[in-house]
Coordinates of C-alpha atoms in Angstrom, one line a residue:
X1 CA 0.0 0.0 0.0
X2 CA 2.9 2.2 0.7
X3 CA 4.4 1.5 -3.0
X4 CA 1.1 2.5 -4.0
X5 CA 1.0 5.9 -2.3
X6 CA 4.6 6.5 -3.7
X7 CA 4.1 5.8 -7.2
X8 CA 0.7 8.2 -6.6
X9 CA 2.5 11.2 -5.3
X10 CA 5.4 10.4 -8.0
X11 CA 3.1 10.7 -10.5
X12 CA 0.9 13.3 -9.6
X13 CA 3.4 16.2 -10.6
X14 CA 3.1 15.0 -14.2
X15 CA -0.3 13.7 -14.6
X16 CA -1.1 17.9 -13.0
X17 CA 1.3 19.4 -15.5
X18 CA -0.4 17.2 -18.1
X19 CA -3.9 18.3 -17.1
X20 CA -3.0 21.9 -17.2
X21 CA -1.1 21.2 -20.7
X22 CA -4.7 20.2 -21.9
X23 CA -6.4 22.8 -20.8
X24 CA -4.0 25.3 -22.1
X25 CA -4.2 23.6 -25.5
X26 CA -7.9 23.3 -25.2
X27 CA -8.0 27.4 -24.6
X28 CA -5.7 27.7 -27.6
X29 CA -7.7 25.7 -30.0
X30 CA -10.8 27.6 -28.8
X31 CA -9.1 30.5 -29.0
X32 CA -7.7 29.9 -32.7
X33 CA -11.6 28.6 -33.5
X34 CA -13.1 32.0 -32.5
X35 CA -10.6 33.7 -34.2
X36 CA -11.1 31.9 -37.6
X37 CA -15.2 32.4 -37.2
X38 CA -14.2 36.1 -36.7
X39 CA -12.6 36.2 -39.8
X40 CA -14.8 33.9 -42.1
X41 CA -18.1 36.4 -40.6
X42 CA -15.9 39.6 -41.7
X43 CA -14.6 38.1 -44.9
X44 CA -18.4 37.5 -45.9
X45 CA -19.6 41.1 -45.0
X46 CA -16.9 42.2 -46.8
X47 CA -18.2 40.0 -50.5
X48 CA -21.5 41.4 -49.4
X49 CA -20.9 44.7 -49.0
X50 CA -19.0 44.7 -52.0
X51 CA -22.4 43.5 -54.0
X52 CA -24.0 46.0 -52.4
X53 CA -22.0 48.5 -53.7
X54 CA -21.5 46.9 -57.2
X55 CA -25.4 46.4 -57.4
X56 CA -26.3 49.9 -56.2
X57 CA -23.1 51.3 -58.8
X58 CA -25.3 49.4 -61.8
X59 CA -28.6 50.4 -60.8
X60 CA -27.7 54.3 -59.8
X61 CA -24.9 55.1 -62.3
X62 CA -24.4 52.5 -65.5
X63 CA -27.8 52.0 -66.7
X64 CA -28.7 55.7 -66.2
X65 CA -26.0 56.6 -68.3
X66 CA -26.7 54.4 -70.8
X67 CA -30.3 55.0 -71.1
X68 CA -29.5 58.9 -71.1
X69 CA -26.5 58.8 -72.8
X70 CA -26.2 58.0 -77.2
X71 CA -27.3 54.0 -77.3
X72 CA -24.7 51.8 -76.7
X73 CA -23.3 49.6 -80.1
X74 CA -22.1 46.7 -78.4
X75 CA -21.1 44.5 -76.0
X76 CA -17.8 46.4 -75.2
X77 CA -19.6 49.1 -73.5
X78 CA -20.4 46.8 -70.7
X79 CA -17.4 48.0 -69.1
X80 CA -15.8 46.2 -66.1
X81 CA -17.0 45.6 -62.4
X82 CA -16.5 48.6 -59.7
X83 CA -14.7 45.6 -57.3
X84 CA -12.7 43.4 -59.3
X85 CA -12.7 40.7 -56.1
X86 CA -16.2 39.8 -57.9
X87 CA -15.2 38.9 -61.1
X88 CA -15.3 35.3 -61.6
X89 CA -18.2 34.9 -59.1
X90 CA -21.5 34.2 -60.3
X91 CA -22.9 37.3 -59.1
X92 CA -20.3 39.4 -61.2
X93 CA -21.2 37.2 -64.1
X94 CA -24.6 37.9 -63.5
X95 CA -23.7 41.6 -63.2
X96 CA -21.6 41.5 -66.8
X97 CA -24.9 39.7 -68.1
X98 CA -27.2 42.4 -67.4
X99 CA -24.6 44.8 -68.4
X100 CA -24.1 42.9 -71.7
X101 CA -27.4 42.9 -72.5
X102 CA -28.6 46.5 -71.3
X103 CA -27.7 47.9 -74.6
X104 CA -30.0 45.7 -77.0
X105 CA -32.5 46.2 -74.8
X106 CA -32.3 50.3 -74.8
X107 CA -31.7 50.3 -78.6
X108 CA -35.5 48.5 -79.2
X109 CA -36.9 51.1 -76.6
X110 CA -38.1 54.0 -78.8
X111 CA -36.8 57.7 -77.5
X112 CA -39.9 58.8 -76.0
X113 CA -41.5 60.0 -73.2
X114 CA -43.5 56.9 -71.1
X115 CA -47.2 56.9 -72.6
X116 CA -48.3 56.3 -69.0
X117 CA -46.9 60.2 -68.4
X118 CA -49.0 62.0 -71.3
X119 CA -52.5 60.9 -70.0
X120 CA -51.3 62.0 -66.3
X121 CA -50.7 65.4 -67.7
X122 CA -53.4 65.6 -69.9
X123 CA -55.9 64.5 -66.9
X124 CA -54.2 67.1 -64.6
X125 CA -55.4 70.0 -66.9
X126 CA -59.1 68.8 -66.7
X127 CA -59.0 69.6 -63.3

């Protein structure tokens, strides 16, 4: 019984060191987990913010210009994307589509003011 309590207390210094060395490692690797979550959640605000931006761009300045501005001939005037991080993803491809194709679409609009508009102001001067 006296061997046993020796080889106990002879042990005991390691097997403590070796519970704290787990617990320090399991800190770390929580640690390094949280961290890595951190940066995956600010990574992703960062591609969505970027949309955002890219789709707001399109809708506020591109398509305005081109509907205001002499029709577009061709493809080429699609231009590039405001954050080149996007090309290659499908939402810049989707955003080079609609660019692409923003210029047929203009060119069969006729130049003229909405119909919808002319009865409005024609019905506003009856009353």
């Amino acid at each position: 019984m006296n061997e046993l309590i020796s080889i106990a207390l002879a042990l005991s210094p390691s097997l403590g060191m070796a519970c704290v060395a787990a617990g320090a490692l399991g800190r770390v690797k929580r640690t390094a987990g949280a961290r890595a979550r951190i940066a995956a959640v600010a990574e992703a605000t960062e591609r969505l913010s970027a949309r955002d931006e890219e789709a707001l761009h399109t809708a506020t300045v591109r398509l305005p210009a081109m509907a205001a501005g002499p029709r577009p001939v061709g493809e080429h005037c699609a231009g590039s994307l405001l954050h080149p991080n996007l090309v290659g993803t499908a939402f810049g491809e989707a955003q080079q589509v609609v660019l692409r194709q923003a210029p047929s679409l203009l060119s069969s609009v006729p130049q003229q003011a909405p119909s919808s508009s002319v009865p409005a102001a024609e019905g506003e001067r009856a009353l």
